[in-house]
Short mmCIF file of C-alpha atoms and ligand atoms in Angstrom, two decimals:
data_model
loop_
_atom_site.label_atom_id
_atom_site.label_comp_id
_atom_site.label_asym_id
_atom_site.label_seq_id
_atom_site.Cartn_x
_atom_site.Cartn_y
_atom_site.Cartn_z
CA MET M 1 124.63 144.49 42.94
CA ALA M 2 121.07 143.35 42.42
CA TYR M 3 120.53 140.68 39.79
CA GLU M 4 118.94 142.04 36.60
CA PRO M 5 117.44 139.03 34.85
CA PRO M 6 117.21 139.45 31.10
CA ASP M 7 113.65 139.52 29.71
CA PHE M 8 113.93 141.20 26.32
CA TYR M 9 110.59 139.97 25.00
CA GLY M 10 108.51 140.59 28.10
CA VAL M 11 108.02 136.89 28.90
CA GLU M 12 107.19 138.15 32.39
CA GLU M 13 103.81 139.32 31.07
CA LEU M 14 102.95 135.79 29.95
CA LEU M 15 103.25 134.41 33.48
CA THR M 16 100.46 134.28 36.03
CA GLU M 17 100.74 136.22 39.26
CA ASP M 18 101.25 132.97 41.19
CA GLU M 19 104.04 131.91 38.84
CA ARG M 20 105.80 135.25 39.29
CA MET M 21 105.41 135.05 43.05
CA ILE M 22 106.88 131.54 43.22
CA ARG M 23 109.76 132.50 40.94
CA ASP M 24 110.55 135.62 42.96
CA ALA M 25 110.52 133.68 46.23
CA VAL M 26 113.05 131.18 44.86
CA ARG M 27 115.10 133.95 43.25
CA GLY M 28 115.37 135.74 46.58
CA TRP M 29 116.30 132.53 48.40
CA VAL M 30 119.04 131.76 45.86
CA THR M 31 120.45 135.28 46.25
CA ASP M 32 120.41 135.15 50.04
CA ARG M 33 121.24 131.53 50.78
CA VAL M 34 122.93 129.88 47.78
CA LEU M 35 125.15 132.50 46.15
CA PRO M 36 127.08 133.43 49.33
CA ILE M 37 128.25 129.83 49.91
CA ILE M 38 128.19 128.02 46.60
CA ALA M 39 131.68 128.89 45.32
CA ASP M 40 133.28 127.53 48.50
CA HIS M 41 131.28 124.31 48.24
CA TYR M 42 132.24 124.04 44.59
CA LEU M 43 135.94 124.43 45.37
CA ALA M 44 135.69 121.98 48.27
CA GLY M 45 133.72 119.50 46.15
CA THR M 46 130.84 119.31 48.64
CA PHE M 47 127.08 119.52 48.31
CA PRO M 48 125.54 122.10 50.68
CA THR M 49 123.32 119.64 52.58
CA GLY M 50 122.32 122.39 55.02
CA LEU M 51 120.16 123.88 52.27
CA ILE M 52 117.95 120.77 51.96
CA PRO M 53 115.59 121.65 54.86
CA GLU M 54 115.27 125.18 53.50
CA MET M 55 114.39 123.91 50.02
CA ALA M 56 111.83 121.61 51.62
CA GLU M 57 110.41 124.45 53.70
CA LEU M 58 109.93 126.45 50.50
CA GLY M 59 108.09 123.47 49.01
CA LEU M 60 110.60 123.05 46.16
CA LEU M 61 111.08 119.27 46.40
CA GLY M 62 108.63 117.48 44.15
CA ALA M 63 106.78 120.75 43.64
CA GLY M 64 105.11 119.37 40.50
CA ILE M 65 103.80 116.21 42.23
CA GLU M 66 100.10 116.07 43.09
CA GLY M 67 98.78 114.68 46.35
CA TYR M 68 100.54 113.05 49.32
CA GLY M 69 101.27 116.48 50.79
CA CYS M 70 102.87 117.85 47.61
CA PRO M 71 101.69 121.11 46.00
CA GLY M 72 101.08 119.87 42.42
CA LEU M 73 102.31 123.05 40.76
CA GLY M 74 101.92 123.51 37.01
CA ALA M 75 104.79 122.85 34.63
CA VAL M 76 105.64 126.53 34.16
CA ALA M 77 105.80 127.27 37.89
CA TYR M 78 107.93 124.15 38.40
CA GLY M 79 110.17 125.15 35.48
CA LEU M 80 110.65 128.62 36.91
CA ILE M 81 111.73 127.09 40.24
CA LEU M 82 114.39 125.06 38.42
CA GLN M 83 115.47 128.09 36.38
CA GLU M 84 116.10 130.01 39.58
CA LEU M 85 117.83 127.12 41.34
CA GLU M 86 120.25 126.68 38.44
CA ARG M 87 120.94 130.40 38.44
CA GLY M 88 122.56 129.47 41.76
CA ASP M 89 124.29 126.30 40.60
CA SER M 90 123.52 123.28 38.43
CA GLY M 91 124.26 121.08 41.46
CA ILE M 92 121.39 122.59 43.44
CA ARG M 93 119.01 122.21 40.50
CA SER M 94 120.21 118.66 39.87
CA PHE M 95 119.45 117.76 43.48
CA ALA M 96 115.90 119.08 43.15
CA SER M 97 115.36 117.56 39.68
CA VAL M 98 116.44 114.10 40.77
CA GLN M 99 114.38 114.23 43.94
CA GLY M 100 111.26 115.51 42.17
CA SER M 101 111.33 114.17 38.63
CA LEU M 102 113.40 111.00 38.88
CA VAL M 103 112.41 109.68 42.31
CA MET M 104 109.07 111.16 43.39
CA TRP M 105 107.60 111.14 39.87
CA PRO M 106 108.10 107.38 39.27
CA ILE M 107 106.88 106.55 42.78
CA ARG M 108 103.81 108.74 42.20
CA ASN M 109 103.09 107.29 38.75
CA PHE M 110 104.32 103.70 38.97
CA GLY M 111 104.38 102.99 42.71
CA SER M 112 101.99 101.06 44.95
CA GLU M 113 99.78 102.94 47.39
CA GLU M 114 102.02 101.74 50.21
CA GLN M 115 105.15 103.07 48.44
CA LYS M 116 103.50 106.43 47.77
CA LYS M 117 102.41 106.87 51.39
CA ARG M 118 105.74 105.81 52.76
CA TRP M 119 108.02 107.89 50.53
CA LEU M 120 106.31 110.87 48.92
CA PRO M 121 105.63 112.96 52.06
CA ALA M 122 109.12 112.24 53.43
CA LEU M 123 110.82 113.11 50.12
CA HIS M 124 108.78 116.32 49.82
CA LYS M 125 109.76 117.37 53.35
CA GLY M 126 113.43 116.62 52.67
CA GLU M 127 113.40 114.02 55.47
CA ALA M 128 114.37 111.42 52.88
CA ILE M 129 116.66 111.88 49.88
CA GLY M 130 116.31 109.85 46.71
CA CYS M 131 118.45 108.93 43.72
CA PHE M 132 117.83 107.36 40.31
CA GLY M 133 120.09 104.53 39.19
CA LEU M 134 119.93 103.84 35.47
CA THR M 135 123.42 104.45 34.00
CA GLU M 136 126.00 101.68 34.38
CA PRO M 137 129.76 101.70 33.85
CA ASP M 138 129.32 100.08 30.41
CA HIS M 139 125.84 101.36 29.46
CA GLY M 140 125.13 105.10 29.27
CA SER M 141 123.38 106.30 26.11
CA ASP M 142 122.10 102.76 25.53
CA PRO M 143 120.48 101.85 28.86
CA GLY M 144 118.65 98.92 27.25
CA GLY M 145 121.93 97.03 27.44
CA MET M 146 121.95 97.21 31.25
CA GLU M 147 123.53 94.31 33.09
CA THR M 148 121.97 94.82 36.53
CA ARG M 149 119.73 91.84 37.22
CA ALA M 150 116.94 91.03 39.65
CA VAL M 151 115.99 87.43 40.40
CA LYS M 152 112.97 86.33 42.44
CA ARG M 153 113.97 84.07 45.32
CA GLY M 154 111.12 83.14 47.69
CA ASP M 155 109.73 86.32 49.25
CA ARG M 156 112.61 88.48 48.00
CA TYR M 157 114.05 89.95 44.84
CA VAL M 158 117.84 89.67 44.77
CA LEU M 159 119.67 92.38 42.84
CA ASN M 160 123.19 92.30 41.42
CA GLY M 161 124.95 94.96 39.37
CA ALA M 162 126.49 98.43 39.43
CA LYS M 163 125.25 101.92 38.64
CA MET M 164 127.52 104.87 37.96
CA TRP M 165 127.31 108.68 37.87
CA ILE M 166 124.33 108.70 40.20
CA THR M 167 123.31 112.16 41.46
CA ASN M 168 122.47 112.19 45.22
CA GLY M 169 123.75 108.59 45.23
CA SER M 170 125.82 108.48 48.41
CA GLN M 171 123.34 110.43 50.54
CA ALA M 172 120.15 108.79 49.24
CA HIS M 173 117.86 107.01 51.70
CA VAL M 174 116.06 105.39 48.78
CA ALA M 175 117.38 104.53 45.33
CA VAL M 176 115.16 103.89 42.33
CA VAL M 177 117.22 101.12 40.73
CA TRP M 178 116.42 99.87 37.24
CA ALA M 179 117.27 96.21 36.66
CA LYS M 180 116.22 93.39 34.36
CA LEU M 181 113.86 90.80 35.82
CA ASP M 182 113.40 87.85 33.45
CA GLY M 183 114.82 90.07 30.67
CA VAL M 184 112.38 92.96 31.30
CA VAL M 185 113.48 96.32 32.78
CA ARG M 186 111.77 96.94 36.15
CA GLY M 187 112.16 99.59 38.86
CA PHE M 188 113.02 98.68 42.45
CA LEU M 189 113.16 100.83 45.58
CA VAL M 190 116.37 99.96 47.40
CA GLU M 191 116.92 101.45 50.84
CA LYS M 192 120.14 102.73 52.33
CA GLY M 193 121.68 100.19 54.68
CA THR M 194 120.30 97.11 52.90
CA PRO M 195 123.06 94.47 53.17
CA GLY M 196 125.17 94.34 49.98
CA PHE M 197 124.11 97.83 48.85
CA LEU M 198 127.12 100.15 48.64
CA GLN M 199 126.81 103.88 47.93
CA ARG M 200 130.19 105.42 47.12
CA SER M 201 130.88 109.03 46.26
CA MET M 202 132.90 109.60 43.05
CA GLY M 203 135.67 112.17 43.32
CA LYS M 204 138.05 113.93 40.91
CA LYS M 205 135.30 115.84 39.06
CA PHE M 206 135.94 119.13 37.27
CA SER M 207 132.19 119.63 36.79
CA LEU M 208 129.15 119.62 39.11
CA ARG M 209 131.52 119.77 42.04
CA ALA M 210 128.80 121.01 44.41
CA SER M 211 126.79 117.85 43.74
CA ASP M 212 126.92 114.31 45.09
CA THR M 213 127.79 112.04 42.15
CA SER M 214 128.14 108.43 43.20
CA GLU M 215 128.48 104.82 42.31
CA LEU M 216 125.93 102.25 43.52
CA VAL M 217 127.07 98.66 43.89
CA LEU M 218 124.54 95.89 44.44
CA GLN M 219 125.91 92.57 45.61
CA ASP M 220 123.18 90.03 46.37
CA VAL M 221 120.92 92.80 47.64
CA ALA M 222 117.70 91.15 48.87
CA VAL M 223 114.64 93.41 48.92
CA PRO M 224 111.01 92.54 49.76
CA LEU M 225 108.65 91.75 46.88
CA THR M 226 106.84 95.01 47.75
CA SER M 227 109.95 96.95 46.62
CA ILE M 228 109.17 96.59 42.93
CA LEU M 229 107.40 99.50 41.18
CA PRO M 230 104.28 97.63 40.06
CA GLY M 231 102.99 100.16 37.55
CA VAL M 232 105.50 99.94 34.70
CA GLU M 233 107.48 97.39 32.74
CA GLY M 234 110.20 97.89 30.16
CA LEU M 235 112.49 100.73 29.19
CA LYS M 236 109.56 103.14 28.97
CA GLY M 237 109.67 103.29 32.80
CA PRO M 238 113.02 105.07 33.07
CA LEU M 239 112.56 106.88 29.74
CA ASN M 240 109.30 108.46 30.90
CA CYS M 241 111.04 109.67 34.06
CA LEU M 242 113.79 111.19 31.93
CA THR M 243 111.26 113.08 29.81
CA GLN M 244 109.96 114.69 33.03
CA ALA M 245 113.44 115.65 34.15
CA ARG M 246 114.69 116.83 30.77
CA GLY M 247 112.01 119.49 30.57
CA GLY M 248 113.30 120.79 33.88
CA ILE M 249 116.86 120.83 32.57
CA ALA M 250 115.82 123.11 29.70
CA TRP M 251 114.46 125.59 32.25
CA GLY M 252 117.40 125.14 34.59
CA VAL M 253 120.20 125.83 32.14
CA CYS M 254 118.36 128.94 30.99
CA GLY M 255 118.80 130.17 34.59
CA ALA M 256 122.54 129.42 34.44
CA ALA M 257 122.79 131.30 31.13
CA MET M 258 120.86 134.26 32.57
CA ALA M 259 123.24 134.40 35.54
CA CYS M 260 126.30 134.36 33.24
CA TYR M 261 124.84 136.99 30.91
CA ASP M 262 124.00 139.30 33.81
CA GLU M 263 127.51 139.00 35.17
CA ALA M 264 129.20 139.53 31.79
CA ARG M 265 127.03 142.54 30.87
CA ARG M 266 127.78 144.23 34.19
CA TYR M 267 131.48 143.47 33.84
CA ALA M 268 131.54 144.86 30.30
CA LEU M 269 130.12 148.14 31.56
CA GLN M 270 132.65 148.48 34.38
CA ARG M 271 135.87 147.13 32.92
CA ILE M 272 137.91 149.88 31.27
CA GLN M 273 140.47 149.10 28.55
CA PHE M 274 141.88 151.50 25.99
CA GLY M 275 140.15 154.28 27.93
CA LYS M 276 136.61 152.92 27.45
CA PRO M 277 134.31 150.33 29.03
CA ILE M 278 134.89 147.11 27.08
CA GLY M 279 131.11 147.05 26.52
CA GLN M 280 131.65 149.90 24.07
CA PHE M 281 133.65 147.71 21.71
CA GLN M 282 131.71 146.14 18.88
CA LEU M 283 133.13 142.65 19.41
CA VAL M 284 131.96 142.58 23.03
CA GLN M 285 128.56 143.94 22.06
CA SER M 286 128.29 141.25 19.42
CA LYS M 287 128.85 138.57 22.08
CA LEU M 288 126.26 140.11 24.40
CA ALA M 289 123.74 140.44 21.57
CA GLU M 290 124.18 136.76 20.66
CA MET M 291 123.75 135.71 24.27
CA LEU M 292 120.61 137.73 24.83
CA THR M 293 119.07 136.44 21.60
CA GLU M 294 119.64 132.81 22.58
CA ILE M 295 118.40 133.36 26.14
CA THR M 296 115.23 134.94 24.77
CA LYS M 297 114.67 131.98 22.44
CA MET M 298 115.18 129.57 25.35
CA GLN M 299 112.73 131.48 27.53
CA LEU M 300 110.04 131.39 24.85
CA LEU M 301 110.59 127.73 24.00
CA ASN M 302 110.50 126.75 27.68
CA LEU M 303 107.32 128.68 28.28
CA ARG M 304 105.59 127.07 25.31
CA MET M 305 106.85 123.62 26.37
CA GLY M 306 105.47 124.24 29.86
CA ARG M 307 102.07 125.35 28.60
CA LEU M 308 101.88 122.31 26.28
CA LYS M 309 102.73 120.09 29.23
CA GLU M 310 100.04 121.69 31.35
CA ALA M 311 97.57 120.96 28.55
CA GLY M 312 98.78 117.32 28.45
CA LYS M 313 100.01 117.78 24.89
CA VAL M 314 103.82 117.95 25.06
CA THR M 315 105.71 115.18 23.25
CA PRO M 316 109.04 113.62 24.31
CA GLN M 317 110.51 114.91 21.04
CA GLN M 318 109.53 118.49 21.89
CA VAL M 319 111.19 118.05 25.27
CA SER M 320 114.31 116.70 23.53
CA MET M 321 114.45 119.78 21.33
CA ALA M 322 114.17 122.12 24.31
CA LYS M 323 116.81 120.24 26.34
CA ARG M 324 119.20 119.96 23.41
CA ASN M 325 118.87 123.58 22.35
CA ALA M 326 119.02 125.04 25.85
CA CYS M 327 122.08 123.04 26.96
CA HIS M 328 123.98 123.82 23.77
CA HIS M 329 123.34 127.54 23.93
CA ALA M 330 123.74 127.84 27.71
CA LEU M 331 127.18 126.27 27.40
CA GLU M 332 128.11 128.56 24.50
CA ILE M 333 126.87 131.56 26.49
CA ALA M 334 128.87 130.55 29.58
CA ARG M 335 132.02 130.18 27.43
CA SER M 336 131.43 133.51 25.76
CA CYS M 337 130.78 135.23 29.11
CA ARG M 338 133.99 133.77 30.46
CA SER M 339 135.88 135.34 27.60
CA VAL M 340 134.29 138.74 28.32
CA LEU M 341 135.62 138.54 31.87
CA GLY M 342 139.18 137.90 30.68
CA ALA M 343 141.46 136.51 33.41
CA ASN M 344 138.88 137.29 36.10
CA GLY M 345 136.60 134.83 34.37
CA ILE M 346 138.65 131.87 35.55
CA THR M 347 138.33 132.69 39.25
CA ALA M 348 135.72 131.63 41.79
CA GLU M 349 135.13 135.34 42.53
CA TYR M 350 132.82 135.23 39.53
CA GLN M 351 130.21 132.66 38.51
CA VAL M 352 130.86 132.13 34.83
CA MET M 353 133.49 129.40 34.92
CA ARG M 354 131.61 127.42 37.58
CA HIS M 355 128.49 127.50 35.40
CA MET M 356 130.53 126.69 32.30
CA CYS M 357 132.09 123.61 33.92
CA ASN M 358 128.71 122.51 35.29
CA LEU M 359 127.07 122.80 31.91
CA GLU M 360 129.53 120.26 30.47
CA SER M 361 127.76 117.69 32.66
CA VAL M 362 124.28 118.96 31.99
CA ILE M 363 124.77 118.75 28.22
CA THR M 364 125.88 115.13 28.77
CA TYR M 365 123.39 113.73 31.25
CA GLU M 366 119.82 112.68 30.52
CA GLY M 367 120.70 112.17 26.87
CA THR M 368 123.74 113.78 25.31
CA HIS M 369 123.41 116.50 22.67
CA ASP M 370 124.06 113.87 20.00
CA ILE M 371 121.44 111.47 21.35
CA HIS M 372 118.81 114.22 21.28
CA THR M 373 119.87 114.99 17.71
CA LEU M 374 119.12 111.37 16.84
CA ILE M 375 115.76 111.50 18.65
CA LEU M 376 114.84 114.54 16.56
CA GLY M 377 116.23 112.93 13.40
CA HIS M 378 114.03 109.91 14.03
CA ALA M 379 110.99 112.14 14.60
CA LEU M 380 111.67 114.01 11.35
CA THR M 381 112.40 111.07 9.08
CA GLY M 382 110.92 108.03 10.79
CA LEU M 383 114.36 106.46 10.36
CA ASP M 384 116.32 105.21 13.38
CA ALA M 385 119.98 106.27 13.26
CA PHE M 386 120.89 104.93 16.72
CA ARG M 387 122.25 101.63 15.50
C1 FAD D 401 127.46 114.71 36.78
C2 FAD D 401 126.62 113.60 36.22
C3 FAD D 401 125.47 113.20 36.89
C4 FAD D 401 124.70 112.13 36.40
N1 FAD D 401 123.60 111.71 37.11
C5 FAD D 401 122.96 110.55 36.73
C6 FAD D 401 121.91 110.00 37.55
O1 FAD D 401 121.50 110.59 38.56
N2 FAD D 401 121.38 108.81 37.18
C7 FAD D 401 121.79 108.12 36.07
O2 FAD D 401 121.25 107.05 35.81
N3 FAD D 401 122.77 108.65 35.27
C8 FAD D 401 123.36 109.82 35.57
N4 FAD D 401 124.38 110.35 34.79
C9 FAD D 401 124.82 109.58 33.62
C10 FAD D 401 124.45 110.21 32.29
O3 FAD D 401 123.07 110.13 32.08
C11 FAD D 401 125.30 109.54 31.20
O4 FAD D 401 126.62 110.01 31.38
C12 FAD D 401 124.81 109.84 29.80
O5 FAD D 401 123.61 109.16 29.55
C13 FAD D 401 125.83 109.45 28.72
O6 FAD D 401 126.29 108.16 28.93
P1 FAD D 401 127.88 107.87 28.94
O7 FAD D 401 128.53 108.87 29.82
O8 FAD D 401 128.06 106.44 29.26
O9 FAD D 401 128.36 108.19 27.48
P2 FAD D 401 128.30 107.20 26.21
O10 FAD D 401 126.93 106.64 26.05
O11 FAD D 401 129.44 106.25 26.27
O12 FAD D 401 128.54 108.24 25.02
C14 FAD D 401 129.85 108.73 24.70
C15 FAD D 401 129.72 109.56 23.43
O13 FAD D 401 129.23 108.74 22.37
C16 FAD D 401 128.09 109.35 21.78
N5 FAD D 401 127.14 108.32 21.35
C17 FAD D 401 126.66 107.27 22.04
N6 FAD D 401 125.80 106.53 21.27
C18 FAD D 401 125.74 107.16 20.08
C19 FAD D 401 125.03 106.93 18.87
N7 FAD D 401 124.15 105.92 18.73
N8 FAD D 401 125.23 107.77 17.83
C20 FAD D 401 126.07 108.83 17.95
N9 FAD D 401 126.77 109.12 19.06
C21 FAD D 401 126.61 108.30 20.11
C22 FAD D 401 127.49 110.20 22.89
O14 FAD D 401 126.68 111.24 22.36
C23 FAD D 401 128.74 110.72 23.58
O15 FAD D 401 129.22 111.83 22.88
C24 FAD D 401 125.10 111.46 35.21
C25 FAD D 401 126.24 111.92 34.52
C26 FAD D 401 126.98 112.97 35.00
C27 FAD D 401 128.21 113.43 34.25
#
């Protein structure tokens, strides 16, 4: 049955023709190429690498990056791409977000000319895959405590440390690794195959199963001096990257929520209990009404965030609000949809439980719900409640 995306407030009318065209192209690709295979990949715990060249062909990798062969799309068009990708699966959207916002964006904004020329076209074409290594086994919400160190020795930097929970980590050809050099956080481009650099896939996940989540181990990894990202120093480097990616997450999880809502509404109309479609019962209608209301609020907030970004006016705190709100409600919607589907809701025949499990990761990564609450609390009061 054809997907009927919810659009209760006619957000469609606020998009440009180009934005609608891009969204529809990705929507069609997700329907044709992602949905038929994603449940099997999820159950097998594998990322569908065969889709990477197709995503590249569609121009989805680093679609918001300007120059170096990349299309430089506006924030709304880019957000709509991520919304549609996550309608397929959070793992697919995570792949694209990391590649575009956490690898290409820092290279574009903080990299040397040589780094940009070498990596951006290859990453856009999907010929190279990138990952972003910030989180460590003992430092998640507080990345400033990172223990990974870089030391200058002759014509090399030597890196030691470990990064954990790294999306695209085992397949990446280039890792953006954040490490302290003389006590200051700096970014380094570390290439696959560099002696002492281990990229190990992490198993036993219940969430984001169709995504490569890995550990990076750096043992005396010597990289050329040209591997450092020259354009940024301090924690603002990785934090600025995360602001880029978090905006995309707000769009993405809206897509997951739209997919769940569409499935639950359809199911409620077809499933007969007590001689009626369950959609005729007030309690089920109440759930659907709540879901649609929250999806509509997400759509409007995302659109406004995107337009502010295009005007160069969006603040990190506004992005935090959108990420926090969208992840919270998308997860609630997925849980509620699962309940509408009853026992069927726990199977891979339907999407809801896969999205629900994925969203547990998405609400955690790039700043947990609680951390974004503290960011907003700080913005509102001027008082820091982190420590
Ligand atoms: C599937 C997946 C993919 C990921 N991909 C990447 C990636 O590509 N690159 C990368 O660098 N990282 C990645 N991460 C890591 C992610 O960003 C971290 O998990 C996240 O930042 C939280 O860190 P933590 O898990 O160490 O939790 P912790 O920081 O240990 O937090 C545990 C709990 O304590 C709470 N907490 C912490 N500090 C405070 C405080 N001051 N006040 C109140 N509550 C607090 C948190 O909200 C949370 O509820 C990924 C994670 C997952 C699950």
